[in-house]
PDB file of C-alpha atoms in Angstrom:
ATOM      1  CA  GLU A  17       1.000  10.926  18.023  1.00  0.00           C
ATOM      2  CA  THR A  18       3.389   8.137  17.067  1.00  0.00           C
ATOM      3  CA  GLY A  19       3.397   6.707  13.579  1.00  0.00           C
ATOM      4  CA  VAL A  20       3.518   3.092  12.426  1.00  0.00           C
ATOM      5  CA  THR A  21       6.798   1.450  13.363  1.00  0.00           C
ATOM      6  CA  GLN A  22       8.146  -1.866  12.103  1.00  0.00           C
ATOM      7  CA  SER A  23      11.017  -4.021  13.288  1.00  0.00           C
ATOM      8  CA  PRO A  24      13.500  -5.102  12.279  1.00  0.00           C
ATOM      9  CA  THR A  25      14.304  -2.895   9.282  1.00  0.00           C
ATOM     10  CA  HIS A  26      16.389  -5.541   7.557  1.00  0.00           C
ATOM     11  CA  LEU A  27      16.637  -9.297   7.993  1.00  0.00           C
ATOM     12  CA  ILE A  28      18.489 -12.137   6.287  1.00  0.00           C
ATOM     13  CA  LYS A  29      17.218 -15.707   6.690  1.00  0.00           C
ATOM     14  CA  THR A  30      18.011 -19.074   5.206  1.00  0.00           C
ATOM     15  CA  ARG A  31      15.520 -21.048   3.136  1.00  0.00           C
ATOM     16  CA  GLY A  32      13.391 -23.273   5.358  1.00  0.00           C
ATOM     17  CA  GLN A  33      13.727 -21.061   8.433  1.00  0.00           C
ATOM     18  CA  GLN A  34      10.918 -19.186  10.176  1.00  0.00           C
ATOM     19  CA  VAL A  35      10.684 -15.426  10.650  1.00  0.00           C
ATOM     20  CA  THR A  36       8.628 -13.034  12.781  1.00  0.00           C
ATOM     21  CA  LEU A  37       8.115  -9.411  11.800  1.00  0.00           C
ATOM     22  CA  ARG A  38       6.619  -6.851  14.161  1.00  0.00           C
ATOM     23  CA  CYS A  39       4.445  -3.791  13.752  1.00  0.00           C
ATOM     24  CA  SER A  40       3.274  -1.150  16.197  1.00  0.00           C
ATOM     25  CA  SER A  41       0.161   0.616  14.978  1.00  0.00           C
ATOM     26  CA  GLN A  42      -0.373   4.352  15.042  1.00  0.00           C
ATOM     27  CA  SER A  43      -1.855   5.686  18.255  1.00  0.00           C
ATOM     28  CA  GLY A  44      -5.670   5.424  18.172  1.00  0.00           C
ATOM     29  CA  HIS A  45      -5.746   2.817  15.396  1.00  0.00           C
ATOM     30  CA  ASN A  46      -7.276  -0.632  15.929  1.00  0.00           C
ATOM     31  CA  THR A  47      -6.717  -2.388  12.597  1.00  0.00           C
ATOM     32  CA  VAL A  48      -3.485  -3.658  11.080  1.00  0.00           C
ATOM     33  CA  SER A  49      -2.931  -4.868   7.516  1.00  0.00           C
ATOM     34  CA  TRP A  50       0.151  -6.559   6.121  1.00  0.00           C
ATOM     35  CA  TYR A  51       1.431  -6.300   2.546  1.00  0.00           C
ATOM     36  CA  GLN A  52       4.235  -7.974   0.620  1.00  0.00           C
ATOM     37  CA  GLN A  53       6.093  -5.834  -1.930  1.00  0.00           C
ATOM     38  CA  ALA A  54       8.406  -7.773  -4.221  1.00  0.00           C
ATOM     39  CA  LEU A  55      11.161  -5.849  -5.971  1.00  0.00           C
ATOM     40  CA  GLY A  56       9.743  -3.678  -8.738  1.00  0.00           C
ATOM     41  CA  GLN A  57       6.141  -4.601  -7.918  1.00  0.00           C
ATOM     42  CA  GLY A  58       3.236  -3.041  -6.081  1.00  0.00           C
ATOM     43  CA  PRO A  59       2.317  -4.190  -2.580  1.00  0.00           C
ATOM     44  CA  GLN A  60       0.140  -7.324  -2.348  1.00  0.00           C
ATOM     45  CA  PHE A  61      -2.388  -7.700   0.481  1.00  0.00           C
ATOM     46  CA  ILE A  62      -1.535 -10.571   2.828  1.00  0.00           C
ATOM     47  CA  PHE A  63      -4.160 -10.188   5.577  1.00  0.00           C
ATOM     48  CA  GLN A  64      -5.759  -7.789   8.009  1.00  0.00           C
ATOM     49  CA  TYR A  65      -6.312  -8.038  11.761  1.00  0.00           C
ATOM     50  CA  TYR A  66      -9.120  -6.401  13.709  1.00  0.00           C
ATOM     51  CA  ARG A  67     -10.104  -7.157  17.308  1.00  0.00           C
ATOM     52  CA  GLU A  68      -7.267  -9.703  17.456  1.00  0.00           C
ATOM     53  CA  GLU A  69      -8.801 -11.805  14.681  1.00  0.00           C
ATOM     54  CA  GLU A  70      -7.997 -12.183  10.994  1.00  0.00           C
ATOM     55  CA  ASN A  71     -10.425 -10.013   9.034  1.00  0.00           C
ATOM     56  CA  GLY A  72      -9.702 -10.815   5.406  1.00  0.00           C
ATOM     57  CA  ARG A  73      -6.864 -12.583   3.637  1.00  0.00           C
ATOM     58  CA  GLY A  74      -5.205 -12.294   0.258  1.00  0.00           C
ATOM     59  CA  ASN A  75      -3.864 -15.085  -1.928  1.00  0.00           C
ATOM     60  CA  PHE A  76      -1.088 -16.270   0.398  1.00  0.00           C
ATOM     61  CA  PRO A  77      -0.499 -19.810   1.713  1.00  0.00           C
ATOM     62  CA  PRO A  78      -1.167 -20.823   5.348  1.00  0.00           C
ATOM     63  CA  ARG A  79       2.536 -20.627   6.195  1.00  0.00           C
ATOM     64  CA  PHE A  80       1.901 -16.872   6.354  1.00  0.00           C
ATOM     65  CA  SER A  81       0.173 -16.263   9.674  1.00  0.00           C
ATOM     66  CA  GLY A  82      -0.325 -13.386  12.041  1.00  0.00           C
ATOM     67  CA  LEU A  83      -1.331 -12.161  15.443  1.00  0.00           C
ATOM     68  CA  GLN A  84      -2.776  -8.988  16.852  1.00  0.00           C
ATOM     69  CA  PHE A  85      -2.303  -8.115  20.494  1.00  0.00           C
ATOM     70  CA  PRO A  86      -4.608  -6.229  22.900  1.00  0.00           C
ATOM     71  CA  ASN A  87      -2.551  -3.053  22.347  1.00  0.00           C
ATOM     72  CA  TYR A  88      -3.291  -3.445  18.581  1.00  0.00           C
ATOM     73  CA  SER A  89       0.311  -4.207  17.659  1.00  0.00           C
ATOM     74  CA  SER A  90       0.784  -7.131  15.313  1.00  0.00           C
ATOM     75  CA  GLU A  91       3.169  -9.833  14.181  1.00  0.00           C
ATOM     76  CA  LEU A  92       3.580 -11.493  10.798  1.00  0.00           C
ATOM     77  CA  ASN A  93       5.020 -15.004  10.904  1.00  0.00           C
ATOM     78  CA  VAL A  94       6.300 -16.867   7.888  1.00  0.00           C
ATOM     79  CA  ASN A  95       7.249 -20.538   8.178  1.00  0.00           C
ATOM     80  CA  ALA A  96       9.347 -22.657   5.830  1.00  0.00           C
ATOM     81  CA  LEU A  97      10.820 -19.633   4.078  1.00  0.00           C
ATOM     82  CA  GLU A  98      11.271 -19.801   0.322  1.00  0.00           C
ATOM     83  CA  LEU A  99      13.548 -17.710  -1.876  1.00  0.00           C
ATOM     84  CA  ASP A 100      10.468 -15.997  -3.385  1.00  0.00           C
ATOM     85  CA  ASP A 101       9.531 -14.687   0.060  1.00  0.00           C
ATOM     86  CA  SER A 102      12.328 -12.143  -0.311  1.00  0.00           C
ATOM     87  CA  ALA A 103      10.504  -8.801  -0.330  1.00  0.00           C
ATOM     88  CA  LEU A 104       9.678  -5.628   1.563  1.00  0.00           C
ATOM     89  CA  TYR A 105       6.938  -6.348   4.102  1.00  0.00           C
ATOM     90  CA  LEU A 106       4.756  -3.363   4.870  1.00  0.00           C
ATOM     91  CA  CYS A 107       2.412  -2.882   7.774  1.00  0.00           C
ATOM     92  CA  ALA A 108      -0.448  -0.387   7.664  1.00  0.00           C
ATOM     93  CA  SER A 109      -2.749   0.683  10.477  1.00  0.00           C
ATOM     94  CA  SER A 110      -6.153   2.320  10.379  1.00  0.00           C
ATOM     95  CA  LEU A 111      -9.202   2.884  12.550  1.00  0.00           C
ATOM     96  CA  LYS A 112     -12.311   0.821  11.977  1.00  0.00           C
ATOM     97  CA  ARG A 113     -15.485   2.220  13.516  1.00  0.00           C
ATOM     98  CA  GLY A 114     -18.268  -0.356  13.633  1.00  0.00           C
ATOM     99  CA  GLU A 115     -19.582  -1.327  10.180  1.00  0.00           C
ATOM    100  CA  GLY A 116     -18.433   1.869   8.505  1.00  0.00           C
ATOM    101  CA  PRO A 117     -15.351   2.249   6.301  1.00  0.00           C
ATOM    102  CA  ASN A 118     -11.898   2.389   7.803  1.00  0.00           C
ATOM    103  CA  THR A 119     -10.066   5.657   8.112  1.00  0.00           C
ATOM    104  CA  GLU A 120      -6.982   6.317   5.995  1.00  0.00           C
ATOM    105  CA  ALA A 121      -4.276   3.656   6.253  1.00  0.00           C
ATOM    106  CA  PHE A 122      -0.847   4.799   7.426  1.00  0.00           C
ATOM    107  CA  PHE A 123       2.122   2.703   6.398  1.00  0.00           C
ATOM    108  CA  GLY A 124       5.318   1.882   8.206  1.00  0.00           C
ATOM    109  CA  GLN A 125       8.719   1.974   6.509  1.00  0.00           C
ATOM    110  CA  GLY A 126       8.738  -1.785   6.084  1.00  0.00           C
ATOM    111  CA  THR A 127      10.993  -4.728   6.848  1.00  0.00           C
ATOM    112  CA  ARG A 128      13.305  -5.838   4.054  1.00  0.00           C
ATOM    113  CA  LEU A 129      13.499  -9.654   4.200  1.00  0.00           C
ATOM    114  CA  THR A 130      16.131 -11.486   2.198  1.00  0.00           C
ATOM    115  CA  VAL A 131      15.969 -15.282   1.982  1.00  0.00           C
ATOM    116  CA  VAL A 132      19.183 -16.996   0.878  1.00  0.00           C
TER     117      VAL A 132
ATOM    118  CA  GLY B  21     -11.182  -9.766  -9.149  1.00  0.00           C
ATOM    119  CA  ASP B  22     -10.086  -6.217  -8.623  1.00  0.00           C
ATOM    120  CA  SER B  23      -7.039  -4.977 -10.522  1.00  0.00           C
ATOM    121  CA  VAL B  24      -5.144  -1.772 -11.249  1.00  0.00           C
ATOM    122  CA  THR B  25      -3.110  -1.123 -14.387  1.00  0.00           C
ATOM    123  CA  GLN B  26      -0.535   1.642 -14.350  1.00  0.00           C
ATOM    124  CA  MET B  27       1.555   3.313 -16.994  1.00  0.00           C
ATOM    125  CA  GLU B  28       4.855   1.497 -17.335  1.00  0.00           C
ATOM    126  CA  GLY B  29       7.950   3.329 -16.158  1.00  0.00           C
ATOM    127  CA  PRO B  30      10.410   4.606 -15.601  1.00  0.00           C
ATOM    128  CA  VAL B  31       9.454   8.165 -16.478  1.00  0.00           C
ATOM    129  CA  THR B  32      12.117  10.865 -16.731  1.00  0.00           C
ATOM    130  CA  LEU B  33      11.171  14.532 -17.033  1.00  0.00           C
ATOM    131  CA  SER B  34      12.877  17.876 -16.789  1.00  0.00           C
ATOM    132  CA  GLU B  35      12.038  20.199 -13.928  1.00  0.00           C
ATOM    133  CA  GLU B  36       8.870  22.271 -14.547  1.00  0.00           C
ATOM    134  CA  ALA B  37       7.545  19.794 -17.136  1.00  0.00           C
ATOM    135  CA  PHE B  38       3.928  18.596 -17.134  1.00  0.00           C
ATOM    136  CA  LEU B  39       3.345  15.151 -15.652  1.00  0.00           C
ATOM    137  CA  THR B  40       0.717  12.539 -16.440  1.00  0.00           C
ATOM    138  CA  ILE B  41       0.784   8.996 -15.065  1.00  0.00           C
ATOM    139  CA  ASN B  42      -2.047   6.866 -16.401  1.00  0.00           C
ATOM    140  CA  CYS B  43      -4.053   4.510 -14.209  1.00  0.00           C
ATOM    141  CA  THR B  44      -7.059   2.351 -15.073  1.00  0.00           C
ATOM    142  CA  TYR B  45      -8.892  -0.072 -12.849  1.00  0.00           C
ATOM    143  CA  THR B  46     -11.243  -3.037 -12.808  1.00  0.00           C
ATOM    144  CA  ALA B  47     -13.572  -3.524  -9.843  1.00  0.00           C
ATOM    145  CA  THR B  48     -16.897  -5.197  -9.180  1.00  0.00           C
ATOM    146  CA  GLY B  49     -18.302  -2.515  -6.894  1.00  0.00           C
ATOM    147  CA  TYR B  50     -17.810   1.199  -6.422  1.00  0.00           C
ATOM    148  CA  PRO B  51     -14.233   1.491  -5.246  1.00  0.00           C
ATOM    149  CA  SER B  52     -12.384   4.335  -3.652  1.00  0.00           C
ATOM    150  CA  LEU B  53      -9.262   5.312  -5.622  1.00  0.00           C
ATOM    151  CA  PHE B  54      -5.885   6.403  -4.308  1.00  0.00           C
ATOM    152  CA  TRP B  55      -2.452   7.552  -5.334  1.00  0.00           C
ATOM    153  CA  TYR B  56       0.387   6.645  -2.982  1.00  0.00           C
ATOM    154  CA  VAL B  57       3.999   7.839  -3.212  1.00  0.00           C
ATOM    155  CA  GLN B  58       7.093   5.985  -2.043  1.00  0.00           C
ATOM    156  CA  TYR B  59      10.298   7.959  -1.579  1.00  0.00           C
ATOM    157  CA  PRO B  60      13.605   6.060  -1.496  1.00  0.00           C
ATOM    158  CA  GLY B  61      13.990   4.021   1.688  1.00  0.00           C
ATOM    159  CA  GLU B  62      10.563   4.971   2.997  1.00  0.00           C
ATOM    160  CA  GLY B  63       7.125   3.424   3.290  1.00  0.00           C
ATOM    161  CA  LEU B  64       4.051   4.460   1.345  1.00  0.00           C
ATOM    162  CA  GLN B  65       2.452   7.856   1.857  1.00  0.00           C
ATOM    163  CA  LEU B  66      -1.049   8.717   0.736  1.00  0.00           C
ATOM    164  CA  LEU B  67      -0.833  11.470  -1.888  1.00  0.00           C
ATOM    165  CA  LEU B  68      -4.508  11.914  -2.746  1.00  0.00           C
ATOM    166  CA  LYS B  69      -7.785  10.035  -2.961  1.00  0.00           C
ATOM    167  CA  ALA B  70     -11.292  10.124  -4.432  1.00  0.00           C
ATOM    168  CA  THR B  71     -14.225   8.139  -3.110  1.00  0.00           C
ATOM    169  CA  LYS B  72     -16.887   8.531  -5.816  1.00  0.00           C
ATOM    170  CA  ALA B  73     -17.298   9.232  -9.507  1.00  0.00           C
ATOM    171  CA  ASP B  74     -16.287  12.715 -10.713  1.00  0.00           C
ATOM    172  CA  ASP B  75     -14.505  13.491  -7.435  1.00  0.00           C
ATOM    173  CA  LYS B  76     -11.148  15.211  -7.850  1.00  0.00           C
ATOM    174  CA  GLY B  77      -8.392  14.479  -5.339  1.00  0.00           C
ATOM    175  CA  SER B  78      -5.597  17.003  -4.982  1.00  0.00           C
ATOM    176  CA  ASN B  79      -2.504  17.529  -2.853  1.00  0.00           C
ATOM    177  CA  LYS B  80       0.892  19.247  -3.250  1.00  0.00           C
ATOM    178  CA  GLY B  81       0.006  20.347  -6.796  1.00  0.00           C
ATOM    179  CA  PHE B  82      -0.982  16.825  -7.887  1.00  0.00           C
ATOM    180  CA  GLU B  83      -4.509  16.100  -9.109  1.00  0.00           C
ATOM    181  CA  ALA B  84      -6.510  13.072 -10.213  1.00  0.00           C
ATOM    182  CA  THR B  85     -10.174  12.778 -11.232  1.00  0.00           C
ATOM    183  CA  TYR B  86     -12.277   9.641 -10.677  1.00  0.00           C
ATOM    184  CA  ARG B  87     -13.687   8.818 -14.136  1.00  0.00           C
ATOM    185  CA  LYS B  88     -16.204   5.983 -13.846  1.00  0.00           C
ATOM    186  CA  GLU B  89     -17.048   5.977 -17.566  1.00  0.00           C
ATOM    187  CA  THR B  90     -13.424   5.271 -18.520  1.00  0.00           C
ATOM    188  CA  THR B  91     -12.505   3.487 -15.239  1.00  0.00           C
ATOM    189  CA  SER B  92      -9.515   5.772 -14.911  1.00  0.00           C
ATOM    190  CA  PHE B  93      -7.741   7.856 -12.263  1.00  0.00           C
ATOM    191  CA  HIS B  94      -4.827   9.534 -14.040  1.00  0.00           C
ATOM    192  CA  LEU B  95      -2.334  11.514 -11.943  1.00  0.00           C
ATOM    193  CA  GLU B  96      -1.309  14.971 -13.191  1.00  0.00           C
ATOM    194  CA  LYS B  97       0.908  17.826 -12.085  1.00  0.00           C
ATOM    195  CA  GLY B  98       1.444  21.032 -13.988  1.00  0.00           C
ATOM    196  CA  SER B  99       5.081  21.679 -13.067  1.00  0.00           C
ATOM    197  CA  VAL B 100       7.203  18.971 -11.481  1.00  0.00           C
ATOM    198  CA  GLN B 101      10.134  19.525  -9.143  1.00  0.00           C
ATOM    199  CA  VAL B 102      13.235  17.455  -8.401  1.00  0.00           C
ATOM    200  CA  SER B 103      11.703  16.632  -5.011  1.00  0.00           C
ATOM    201  CA  ASP B 104       8.843  14.812  -6.795  1.00  0.00           C
ATOM    202  CA  SER B 105      11.236  12.027  -7.807  1.00  0.00           C
ATOM    203  CA  ALA B 106       9.752   8.857  -6.293  1.00  0.00           C
ATOM    204  CA  VAL B 107       7.697   5.775  -7.131  1.00  0.00           C
ATOM    205  CA  TYR B 108       3.965   6.412  -7.550  1.00  0.00           C
ATOM    206  CA  PHE B 109       1.330   3.728  -6.975  1.00  0.00           C
ATOM    207  CA  CYS B 110      -2.300   3.817  -8.026  1.00  0.00           C
ATOM    208  CA  ALA B 111      -4.572   1.770  -5.764  1.00  0.00           C
ATOM    209  CA  LEU B 112      -8.207   0.972  -5.117  1.00  0.00           C
ATOM    210  CA  SER B 113     -10.207  -0.139  -2.129  1.00  0.00           C
ATOM    211  CA  ASP B 114     -13.444  -1.973  -2.732  1.00  0.00           C
ATOM    212  CA  GLN B 115     -15.352  -1.172   0.438  1.00  0.00           C
ATOM    213  CA  GLY B 116     -17.821  -3.928  -0.291  1.00  0.00           C
ATOM    214  CA  PHE B 117     -15.391  -6.443   1.139  1.00  0.00           C
ATOM    215  CA  GLY B 118     -15.574  -4.806   4.523  1.00  0.00           C
ATOM    216  CA  ASN B 119     -11.900  -5.352   5.161  1.00  0.00           C
ATOM    217  CA  GLU B 120     -10.786  -2.371   3.101  1.00  0.00           C
ATOM    218  CA  LYS B 121      -7.843  -4.126   1.507  1.00  0.00           C
ATOM    219  CA  LEU B 122      -5.912  -2.037  -0.985  1.00  0.00           C
ATOM    220  CA  THR B 123      -5.186  -3.367  -4.469  1.00  0.00           C
ATOM    221  CA  PHE B 124      -2.131  -1.678  -5.997  1.00  0.00           C
ATOM    222  CA  GLY B 125      -0.726  -1.203  -9.453  1.00  0.00           C
ATOM    223  CA  THR B 126       2.886  -2.092 -10.165  1.00  0.00           C
ATOM    224  CA  GLY B 127       4.139   1.445  -9.618  1.00  0.00           C
ATOM    225  CA  THR B 128       5.723   4.089 -11.853  1.00  0.00           C
ATOM    226  CA  ARG B 129       9.203   5.360 -11.055  1.00  0.00           C
ATOM    227  CA  LEU B 130       9.479   9.089 -11.732  1.00  0.00           C
ATOM    228  CA  THR B 131      12.814  10.875 -12.017  1.00  0.00           C
ATOM    229  CA  ILE B 132      12.970  14.660 -12.397  1.00  0.00           C
ATOM    230  CA  ILE B 133      16.148  16.142 -13.840  1.00  0.00           C
ATOM    231  CA  PRO B 134      17.176  19.703 -12.857  1.00  0.00           C
TER     232      PRO B 134
END
């Protein structure tokens, strides 16, 4: 059973650029959530994907967007990068069964994004 | 909206000391409560959880009891070890949203001195 893997581990971008972060969910999981963790803060929910559609969104602007693929992996895209987007981006996967609650979320090690 | 307030850190203790990290929450429904741990350079790991009032979560010597009357979920351990040094996050999930998003506190950095 493979865990949640994220790539790349570190990334440096210039303000105004675009970035794509990738996440492979744990085997058997069908739901992926993305979180932003600024330095010294707790993770903040960005959005969740289930059945290749956005299934809930936190207080983030539209320049944060995502995709989920048929194999349940996911991408987080951020356009027009700002200095405040510098953070650790965490991906978490879980299993959603019908209308019931999700199973435990397993987190990847994160992608450290630095915007200069 | 939902929120989690955690004891400010950092916390420094000697090995074998008693640990308490306070956590209180605000939620509109009946949330599930969690403690996550983040070791240096790693992602978050679930330490323990409780899904209803008066439930006690426990793992690796850590315990926390879901107290609805005080809206609290304090983390305790009777005798800490150097290997417990990490950042601890209290979190809640309000299942009423259906998307199971986690709302986290700001984290408490714990350092254990030999």
